[in-house]
Amino acid sequence: MKKNNVLVVQGKLDDAERLKKESNYLRGSITKDLKNNITGGFTGDNFLLIRFHGMYQQDDRDIRKERIKQKLEPRHAMMLRCRLPGGIITTKQWLEIDKFAIKHTIYGSIRLTNRQTFQLHGILKNNVKLAHKTLNKVGLDSLATANDVNRNVLCTNNPVESFLHKEVWTWAKKISEHLLPKTRAYAEIWLDQKKIETTDVEPILSDVYLPRKFKTTIVIPPYNDVDIHANDMNFIAISKNNKLIGFNVLIGGGLSIEHNNKLTFPRIATELGFINLDSVLKVAESIVTIQRDWGNRTNRKNAKTKYTLERVGLENFKKEIEKRSGITFKPTYDYKFTHRGDKFGWIQGFDKKWHLTLFIENGRILNSSTSKIKNGILEIAKIHTGDFRITANQNLIIANVTENCKEKINCLAVKYGLINKITKQRQNSMACVSFPTCPLAMAEAERFLPNFITKIEVLLNKYNIKNDYIIIRVSGCPNGCARALLAEVGLIGKALGRYNLYIGGNKIGTRIPRMYSENITEKEILIILEDLIKQWSLEKRKKEGFGDFTIRKKIVVPVLDSARDFW
Amino acid sequence: MTNKLFHDQTLPITKEQLSNLNELIKDFSHNQIAWISGYFWGLLHNKSVIYNEKNIIKNFSVTIISASQTGNARTIAKNLQQDLTLNKIENKLINASDYNFKKISKEKYLIIITSTQGEGEPPEEAFSLYEFIMSKKAPKMSNTNFSVFGLGDSSYAHFSKAGKDFNNRLLELGGIKILDCVNADIDYEEKEKKWRKSILEIFCNKKLILEEKNSIVVHKKTEKKIYNKENPLLATLINKQKITGRFSEKDIKHIEIDINNSGLTYTPGDSLGIWYENDEKIIEEILYLCKLNKNLQILLKNKKITLFDALKKNFELTVNTPNIVKYFANLSRNKFLLRISESVEKLKKYSDSYPIIEMLKSYPFSFKVDQLINMLRPLKPRFYSISSSQLENENEVHITVSTLRYNVNYNNYTGGASGYLSDRIKEDDKIKIFVEKNNNFRLPIDHNLPIIMIGPGTGIAPFRAFIQHRINEKAKGKNWLFFGNPKFTEDFLYQTEWQYYTKLGFINKIDLAWSRDQKEKIYVQNKIQEKSKKIWKWIQKGAHIYICGNAEKMAKDVEKVLLEDVISKNGNMNIEFSKKFLNKMRISRRYQRDIY
């Protein structure tokens, strides 16, 4: 990438900028579209505007072609993504969501996501308002969970260090709220709240919002469950004697690319330094406003913070943060990551409360003919006095269980098959949603993963390393929702049945893998992986992960400076 | 648009003058009319209009079809359109999904810009166009000059396959390539600019042979034959497509029949008579139950045919009647049947519940041939409202068929005709048809009058024909459609067509009633009730009202709402007067029904 120090890229603005500008603070003509009875979708700009309100227009892609022949439009339905800072949801909220999913969605499922929230797929346009009202009734919303805003804020789930977690989680909530759009469009359109005379102002985001999506995390070492390097802005909690004293700040991570477009690249986040607690909101706001002002609004493919940072340089960016926030970064505190996955089963926190982490394959909570996990979680929600937590690995924690409730909840979990023996390999695998609902999907992901992992398990068994695991992630497209570009083995969809294979990430998620083979089938992938797994089983050093092994053995050259060496 | 001007009744000329003018220009082409309009404008402004080349609006128009997945093809198409427009070259840009591909061979200058996705497939919006062009139904393209621009990604196995396919197939069909097919990779911009430049040069450079080839249009003088019930046309079924979604409880088929060179003509509002054939499985089973040999020869209308063939084409086998039950009771001397024969109600109830075959299954009996033949009623043709206009589909007639499926004693049955059309007849099979004129269901003669169409379920069929007709006649009158069915996502018949007509402004209002999408059932009559004020306004403006569909319930309910809510309430009259009012509308042909 050519270094170009200009702070603001001049040129013809991307059409998305016109759209935001003309939207009148995200209103567009959504209300008019809700009355349009001949289509189940939104038209024109509104198709993208509803994303600011936390919804994506999708359709069932399995039946798209047959519907063209049937002279029917695609079966449009919305996916709604809730805002849930740090993934904490009360049982009362859960009960409402569960009911809504059954009664008013096509698929009847709740999908946990790796950004610690849930999505409801298949809401027909007629039910959209009801969805928002239902959320609102229990104190939830879906504002700003998509498009060019600060999305749902992630926060490490560490129920053991309960006091620290609570404090850190409070910061996640504060940051989320501080950076929310201030427009009343959401309340007016979805909750039927009256228009008030005052004009809207967006002091932080501006009337054109951010140039591109913006993702924030807070992490409590040694866990890196939230995958900080996939995010624009990250706060690493630093504590002394179990007391939070401040955060290391990192910016410029992000994994989204476009196939073969060498102007795009994934990037891990860069350290800026340490800040005290009283500077958190000021620094967060400064980073967001700098990206707002300097981010490239002429080309969306080049608009994320990672590109801004590469263009203006770290020092300029850092100086500007200090200028805008009036604080000076202190040197980064030492920290160490050792884990990314969740710890399953029961654990007890410092405050003596119990926590049960459940493995939810693909994060999909849905009853089927063989499994009634949705009912199981519903039954637990009915009697549980604590809360639920969604992890950044798409799993669910039944949190804050008292000693005397533990047995009852355990019984329910066993009865509904929520506690099964799952291999480490399966526990450490992840896929995005992809087909049939995601409009971007190029290849299967969620529906591909379970069987694929079974085949990997067979290989690990065959080479006598069944207690080892490889972090495997499958993304249906290079947008990268499954964070495949921070996996040891990443698959990114190219076309139905075909993937690009990336190898060489590490266990804790600080190294981007490199493309090993392009546009290959599952069969070809398995042939390659069998060969590598065999080598790994025979020649690996003690505790050497698969990704590290492939680097040491020079099977792939490590990606060290992705802006320059990824392609 | 000019449409608006005409509605406002602010015409500066009389109706008579207008009709004279229309008469004068009726044989003129689009371009000729465009030229004349400029000529008159020049006269008015005292500018001498010199008839020379420079003033002539170029006598061709370029059609650009864009088939896009991510929007790149669309962008290129828009860029090209801009180029052409700036150079005053008449053009139209259309999304592949909106394109009426059956008329593709009529294009003189055709540009296709398409991307390729997945394993070499065209973008979804071009799926139907692609299938049609690739199929054996594709027309000869020898009057079409074309160029294809393909977008692809060379890291895929089938690089720009859709573009290449279109190009090769158009050549195969006799199309004239004006520029080699371009296949551009993800960094397409350079190639795009170059290609657009070349296209523009071709269209701007008069030296190139772009004048219409003296294509001699041979008007085949097809004799106007008379087809009727006794003398049906043996036509070919060319397309059969289910048009309800896969989760629908209804199975409704759209059927297209080829009438090319037959001389068969029809008018919107007409019905299509169909001589159907019975299901062979049912015939076999009946013969088995009656213990009759299928090869027995019988004499029918002085012709010797096998019993099997007679049952297939000449007798009604599905619908049971009280008379049949009675006949069979007397024949079989079955005590139960004899007992119910004494009561008209019981007979009716039995014949309604049990098809002939179920009756025979319950009480097997060894028939003599004559006995069976005498018991059965002769087969009658079935009628379906025609759902196409010949102005839009010159060589085709379309119908919309709801398949009757029912279950008796765990056996599945279909309606005689609907089963034939929906399940048994295949594409390219022959079918016997004739047109049944219906002069009591006709569009207003005055194109400027608004119409209100009420047609739930397959009642929508004639209104598809109406709209196609009005569009082609460039009728200025407004169009309002009321439609209903169980579910929006599954049962919106011809949804994408209505969307397209709405987008173009040909459907001005559309009200939809989905009976199963919410707790309480909503039907078209509820929608009419809701909109009664507006409907009354339209009536005041001379609107014609049409109802098509179920006679027993829907038509009655709709009429009730028209009388009580629309006319009585808004017109401030009691029911008596309201009935008279509607009757007047009926007499003046402003209230017409095609109900069954």
mmCIF file of N, CA, C and O in Angstrom, chain A residues 37-40 62-73 75 124 259-261 442 494-496 498 518-519, chain B residues 118-119 121 124 127-128 131 153 155-156 186 241-247 488-489 492 494-497 499 510 512:
data_model
loop_
_atom_site.group_PDB
_atom_site.id
_atom_site.type_symbol
_atom_site.label_atom_id
_atom_site.label_comp_id
_atom_site.label_asym_id
_atom_site.label_seq_id
_atom_site.Cartn_x
_atom_site.Cartn_y
_atom_site.Cartn_z
ATOM 1 N N ASN A 37 -47.245 -2.226 0.497
ATOM 2 C CA ASN A 37 -47.774 -3.580 0.693
ATOM 3 C C ASN A 37 -47.396 -4.583 -0.390
ATOM 4 O O ASN A 37 -47.713 -5.751 -0.286
ATOM 5 N N ILE A 38 -46.719 -4.125 -1.451
ATOM 6 C CA ILE A 38 -46.452 -5.088 -2.526
ATOM 7 C C ILE A 38 -45.086 -5.756 -2.391
ATOM 8 O O ILE A 38 -44.773 -6.665 -3.149
ATOM 9 N N THR A 39 -44.290 -5.309 -1.440
ATOM 10 C CA THR A 39 -43.007 -5.970 -1.239
ATOM 11 C C THR A 39 -42.772 -6.218 0.244
ATOM 12 O O THR A 39 -43.197 -5.430 1.085
ATOM 13 N N GLY A 40 -42.118 -7.312 0.538
ATOM 14 C CA GLY A 40 -41.756 -7.626 1.917
ATOM 15 C C GLY A 40 -40.413 -7.036 2.281
ATOM 16 O O GLY A 40 -39.881 -7.300 3.357
ATOM 17 N N ASP A 62 -31.940 -20.347 -0.284
ATOM 18 C CA ASP A 62 -32.204 -21.706 -0.779
ATOM 19 C C ASP A 62 -33.335 -21.706 -1.803
ATOM 20 O O ASP A 62 -33.397 -22.572 -2.665
ATOM 21 N N ILE A 63 -34.250 -20.762 -1.667
ATOM 22 C CA ILE A 63 -35.418 -20.788 -2.551
ATOM 23 C C ILE A 63 -35.470 -19.563 -3.464
ATOM 24 O O ILE A 63 -36.485 -19.278 -4.086
ATOM 25 N N ARG A 64 -34.368 -18.847 -3.557
ATOM 26 C CA ARG A 64 -34.369 -17.617 -4.349
ATOM 27 C C ARG A 64 -34.649 -17.906 -5.829
ATOM 28 O O ARG A 64 -35.474 -17.258 -6.462
ATOM 29 N N LYS A 65 -33.958 -18.907 -6.359
ATOM 30 C CA LYS A 65 -34.110 -19.193 -7.787
ATOM 31 C C LYS A 65 -35.515 -19.690 -8.111
ATOM 32 O O LYS A 65 -36.094 -19.280 -9.103
ATOM 33 N N GLU A 66 -36.027 -20.585 -7.291
ATOM 34 C CA GLU A 66 -37.360 -21.113 -7.611
ATOM 35 C C GLU A 66 -38.398 -20.010 -7.521
ATOM 36 O O GLU A 66 -39.372 -20.007 -8.264
ATOM 37 N N ARG A 67 -38.172 -19.045 -6.631
ATOM 38 C CA ARG A 67 -39.153 -17.959 -6.508
ATOM 39 C C ARG A 67 -39.105 -17.019 -7.712
ATOM 40 O O ARG A 67 -40.115 -16.424 -8.067
ATOM 41 N N ILE A 68 -37.953 -16.879 -8.311
ATOM 42 C CA ILE A 68 -37.897 -16.071 -9.530
ATOM 43 C C ILE A 68 -38.838 -16.688 -10.565
ATOM 44 O O ILE A 68 -39.639 -16.011 -11.189
ATOM 45 N N LYS A 69 -38.747 -18.010 -10.712
ATOM 46 C CA LYS A 69 -39.619 -18.702 -11.667
ATOM 47 C C LYS A 69 -41.082 -18.603 -11.258
ATOM 48 O O LYS A 69 -41.958 -18.575 -12.100
ATOM 49 N N GLN A 70 -41.311 -18.592 -9.952
ATOM 50 C CA GLN A 70 -42.690 -18.536 -9.471
ATOM 51 C C GLN A 70 -43.267 -17.121 -9.550
ATOM 52 O O GLN A 70 -44.369 -16.872 -9.067
ATOM 53 N N LYS A 71 -42.499 -16.221 -10.110
ATOM 54 C CA LYS A 71 -42.910 -14.828 -10.231
ATOM 55 C C LYS A 71 -43.162 -14.202 -8.863
ATOM 56 O O LYS A 71 -44.003 -13.315 -8.702
ATOM 57 N N LEU A 72 -42.438 -14.712 -7.873
ATOM 58 C CA LEU A 72 -42.525 -14.165 -6.521
ATOM 59 C C LEU A 72 -41.199 -13.480 -6.214
ATOM 60 O O LEU A 72 -40.150 -13.927 -6.664
ATOM 61 N N GLU A 73 -41.249 -12.393 -5.455
ATOM 62 C CA GLU A 73 -39.995 -11.749 -5.076
ATOM 63 C C GLU A 73 -39.261 -12.671 -4.099
ATOM 64 O O GLU A 73 -39.850 -13.603 -3.564
ATOM 65 N N ARG A 75 -37.986 -14.261 -0.771
ATOM 66 C CA ARG A 75 -38.765 -14.210 0.470
ATOM 67 C C ARG A 75 -38.014 -13.350 1.485
ATOM 68 O O ARG A 75 -37.275 -13.841 2.342
ATOM 69 N N LEU A 124 -40.660 -11.049 9.295
ATOM 70 C CA LEU A 124 -41.316 -10.427 8.139
ATOM 71 C C LEU A 124 -41.534 -8.939 8.415
ATOM 72 O O LEU A 124 -41.688 -8.532 9.569
ATOM 73 N N HIS A 259 -11.896 -10.677 -1.775
ATOM 74 C CA HIS A 259 -11.059 -11.639 -2.486
ATOM 75 C C HIS A 259 -10.247 -10.948 -3.574
ATOM 76 O O HIS A 259 -10.790 -10.227 -4.410
ATOM 77 N N ASN A 260 -8.953 -11.193 -3.559
ATOM 78 C CA ASN A 260 -8.055 -10.717 -4.617
ATOM 79 C C ASN A 260 -7.944 -9.193 -4.742
ATOM 80 O O ASN A 260 -7.311 -8.714 -5.660
ATOM 81 N N ASN A 261 -8.577 -8.468 -3.835
ATOM 82 C CA ASN A 261 -8.427 -7.009 -3.897
ATOM 83 C C ASN A 261 -7.275 -6.628 -2.977
ATOM 84 O O ASN A 261 -7.405 -6.573 -1.768
ATOM 85 N N MET A 442 -21.009 -16.618 0.170
ATOM 86 C CA MET A 442 -20.547 -17.205 -1.090
ATOM 87 C C MET A 442 -20.491 -18.720 -0.966
ATOM 88 O O MET A 442 -20.595 -19.431 -1.944
ATOM 89 N N LYS A 494 -15.605 -18.994 -1.291
ATOM 90 C CA LYS A 494 -15.405 -18.375 -2.607
ATOM 91 C C LYS A 494 -16.634 -18.589 -3.481
ATOM 92 O O LYS A 494 -17.089 -17.702 -4.184
ATOM 93 N N ALA A 495 -17.120 -19.807 -3.451
ATOM 94 C CA ALA A 495 -18.317 -20.165 -4.219
ATOM 95 C C ALA A 495 -18.904 -21.380 -3.526
ATOM 96 O O ALA A 495 -18.225 -21.986 -2.696
ATOM 97 N N LEU A 496 -20.117 -21.750 -3.870
ATOM 98 C CA LEU A 496 -20.716 -22.908 -3.205
ATOM 99 C C LEU A 496 -19.763 -24.102 -3.283
ATOM 100 O O LEU A 496 -19.338 -24.493 -4.365
ATOM 101 N N ARG A 498 -16.686 -24.223 -2.331
ATOM 102 C CA ARG A 498 -15.271 -23.865 -2.529
ATOM 103 C C ARG A 498 -14.801 -22.792 -1.558
ATOM 104 O O ARG A 498 -15.525 -21.844 -1.276
ATOM 105 N N GLU A 518 -6.049 -21.840 -2.863
ATOM 106 C CA GLU A 518 -7.166 -20.999 -3.268
ATOM 107 C C GLU A 518 -8.268 -21.799 -3.952
ATOM 108 O O GLU A 518 -7.981 -22.695 -4.748
ATOM 109 N N ASN A 519 -9.504 -21.452 -3.600
ATOM 110 C CA ASN A 519 -10.662 -21.947 -4.347
ATOM 111 C C ASN A 519 -10.723 -23.477 -4.410
ATOM 112 O O ASN A 519 -10.846 -24.057 -5.475
ATOM 113 N N GLY B 118 -20.479 -17.548 -8.454
ATOM 114 C CA GLY B 118 -20.312 -18.938 -8.050
ATOM 115 C C GLY B 118 -19.641 -19.768 -9.126
ATOM 116 O O GLY B 118 -18.618 -19.394 -9.689
ATOM 117 N N GLU B 119 -20.242 -20.886 -9.435
ATOM 118 C CA GLU B 119 -19.667 -21.800 -10.406
ATOM 119 C C GLU B 119 -20.120 -21.465 -11.822
ATOM 120 O O GLU B 119 -20.757 -22.286 -12.483
ATOM 121 N N GLU B 121 -22.342 -19.238 -12.891
ATOM 122 C CA GLU B 121 -23.747 -18.927 -13.125
ATOM 123 C C GLU B 121 -23.949 -17.430 -13.363
ATOM 124 O O GLU B 121 -23.158 -16.620 -12.899
ATOM 125 N N GLU B 124 -28.480 -13.747 -10.127
ATOM 126 C CA GLU B 124 -29.838 -14.256 -9.944
ATOM 127 C C GLU B 124 -30.873 -13.483 -10.747
ATOM 128 O O GLU B 124 -31.822 -14.058 -11.262
ATOM 129 N N PHE B 127 -31.407 -14.848 -14.192
ATOM 130 C CA PHE B 127 -31.606 -16.287 -14.229
ATOM 131 C C PHE B 127 -32.645 -16.703 -15.282
ATOM 132 O O PHE B 127 -32.395 -17.585 -16.112
ATOM 133 N N SER B 128 -33.807 -16.029 -15.275
ATOM 134 C CA SER B 128 -34.873 -16.399 -16.209
ATOM 135 C C SER B 128 -34.478 -16.089 -17.649
ATOM 136 O O SER B 128 -34.709 -16.894 -18.549
ATOM 137 N N GLU B 131 -31.916 -18.665 -18.798
ATOM 138 C CA GLU B 131 -32.540 -19.966 -19.077
ATOM 139 C C GLU B 131 -33.276 -19.947 -20.406
ATOM 140 O O GLU B 131 -33.196 -20.891 -21.179
ATOM 141 N N ASP B 153 -14.067 -13.038 -12.255
ATOM 142 C CA ASP B 153 -12.945 -13.050 -11.319
ATOM 143 C C ASP B 153 -12.097 -14.241 -11.751
ATOM 144 O O ASP B 153 -12.540 -15.388 -11.696
ATOM 145 N N SER B 155 -9.839 -15.854 -10.582
ATOM 146 C CA SER B 155 -9.421 -16.906 -9.662
ATOM 147 C C SER B 155 -10.443 -18.038 -9.604
ATOM 148 O O SER B 155 -10.243 -19.032 -8.918
ATOM 149 N N TYR B 156 -11.544 -17.861 -10.292
ATOM 150 C CA TYR B 156 -12.546 -18.923 -10.353
ATOM 151 C C TYR B 156 -12.330 -19.772 -11.600
ATOM 152 O O TYR B 156 -11.780 -19.302 -12.601
ATOM 153 N N ILE B 186 -11.618 -8.558 -11.918
ATOM 154 C CA ILE B 186 -12.114 -7.645 -10.884
ATOM 155 C C ILE B 186 -11.604 -6.208 -11.048
ATOM 156 O O ILE B 186 -12.254 -5.277 -10.639
ATOM 157 N N GLN B 241 -45.732 -23.433 -15.043
ATOM 158 C CA GLN B 241 -44.933 -22.990 -13.908
ATOM 159 C C GLN B 241 -45.801 -22.807 -12.684
ATOM 160 O O GLN B 241 -46.794 -22.082 -12.723
ATOM 161 N N LYS B 242 -45.418 -23.442 -11.583
ATOM 162 C CA LYS B 242 -46.119 -23.218 -10.329
ATOM 163 C C LYS B 242 -45.821 -21.794 -9.884
ATOM 164 O O LYS B 242 -44.674 -21.363 -9.919
ATOM 165 N N ILE B 243 -46.846 -21.050 -9.505
ATOM 166 C CA ILE B 243 -46.611 -19.661 -9.102
ATOM 167 C C ILE B 243 -47.025 -19.401 -7.666
ATOM 168 O O ILE B 243 -47.183 -18.256 -7.257
ATOM 169 N N THR B 244 -47.202 -20.454 -6.886
ATOM 170 C CA THR B 244 -47.318 -20.269 -5.444
ATOM 171 C C THR B 244 -46.022 -20.789 -4.829
ATOM 172 O O THR B 244 -45.375 -21.671 -5.385
ATOM 173 N N GLY B 245 -45.625 -20.224 -3.687
ATOM 174 C CA GLY B 245 -44.361 -20.592 -3.059
ATOM 175 C C GLY B 245 -44.392 -22.009 -2.505
ATOM 176 O O GLY B 245 -45.445 -22.630 -2.406
ATOM 177 N N ARG B 246 -43.204 -22.499 -2.114
ATOM 178 C CA ARG B 246 -43.139 -23.903 -1.696
ATOM 179 C C ARG B 246 -43.833 -24.159 -0.358
ATOM 180 O O ARG B 246 -44.109 -25.294 -0.007
ATOM 181 N N PHE B 247 -44.112 -23.093 0.379
ATOM 182 C CA PHE B 247 -44.802 -23.299 1.653
ATOM 183 C C PHE B 247 -46.294 -22.972 1.551
ATOM 184 O O PHE B 247 -46.988 -22.863 2.551
ATOM 185 N N PHE B 488 -49.113 -13.688 2.165
ATOM 186 C CA PHE B 488 -48.351 -12.747 1.347
ATOM 187 C C PHE B 488 -47.114 -13.393 0.739
ATOM 188 O O PHE B 488 -46.851 -13.245 -0.449
ATOM 189 N N THR B 489 -46.336 -14.106 1.555
ATOM 190 C CA THR B 489 -45.057 -14.608 1.044
ATOM 191 C C THR B 489 -45.245 -15.764 0.059
ATOM 192 O O THR B 489 -44.366 -16.023 -0.744
ATOM 193 N N PHE B 492 -48.954 -14.599 -3.440
ATOM 194 C CA PHE B 492 -49.142 -13.339 -4.163
ATOM 195 C C PHE B 492 -48.935 -13.645 -5.653
ATOM 196 O O PHE B 492 -47.830 -13.563 -6.174
ATOM 197 N N TYR B 494 -48.364 -13.660 -9.418
ATOM 198 C CA TYR B 494 -47.719 -12.720 -10.347
ATOM 199 C C TYR B 494 -47.140 -11.511 -9.623
ATOM 200 O O TYR B 494 -47.117 -10.396 -10.140
ATOM 201 N N GLN B 495 -46.653 -11.717 -8.405
ATOM 202 C CA GLN B 495 -46.163 -10.600 -7.584
ATOM 203 C C GLN B 495 -45.158 -9.710 -8.316
ATOM 204 O O GLN B 495 -45.310 -8.496 -8.351
ATOM 205 N N THR B 496 -44.124 -10.325 -8.913
ATOM 206 C CA THR B 496 -43.079 -9.486 -9.503
ATOM 207 C C THR B 496 -43.620 -8.689 -10.691
ATOM 208 O O THR B 496 -43.142 -7.600 -10.972
ATOM 209 N N GLU B 497 -44.620 -9.239 -11.365
ATOM 210 C CA GLU B 497 -45.208 -8.471 -12.468
ATOM 211 C C GLU B 497 -45.983 -7.267 -11.940
ATOM 212 O O GLU B 497 -45.853 -6.168 -12.470
ATOM 213 N N GLN B 499 -45.393 -5.731 -9.227
ATOM 214 C CA GLN B 499 -44.398 -4.767 -8.750
ATOM 215 C C GLN B 499 -43.861 -3.940 -9.902
ATOM 216 O O GLN B 499 -43.686 -2.730 -9.798
ATOM 217 N N ILE B 510 -53.050 -0.516 -5.288
ATOM 218 C CA ILE B 510 -53.161 -1.966 -5.134
ATOM 219 C C ILE B 510 -53.449 -2.255 -3.660
ATOM 220 O O ILE B 510 -52.784 -1.743 -2.774
ATOM 221 N N LEU B 512 -54.260 -5.346 -0.874
ATOM 222 C CA LEU B 512 -54.064 -6.779 -0.751
ATOM 223 C C LEU B 512 -54.623 -7.290 0.568
ATOM 224 O O LEU B 512 -54.414 -6.689 1.619
#
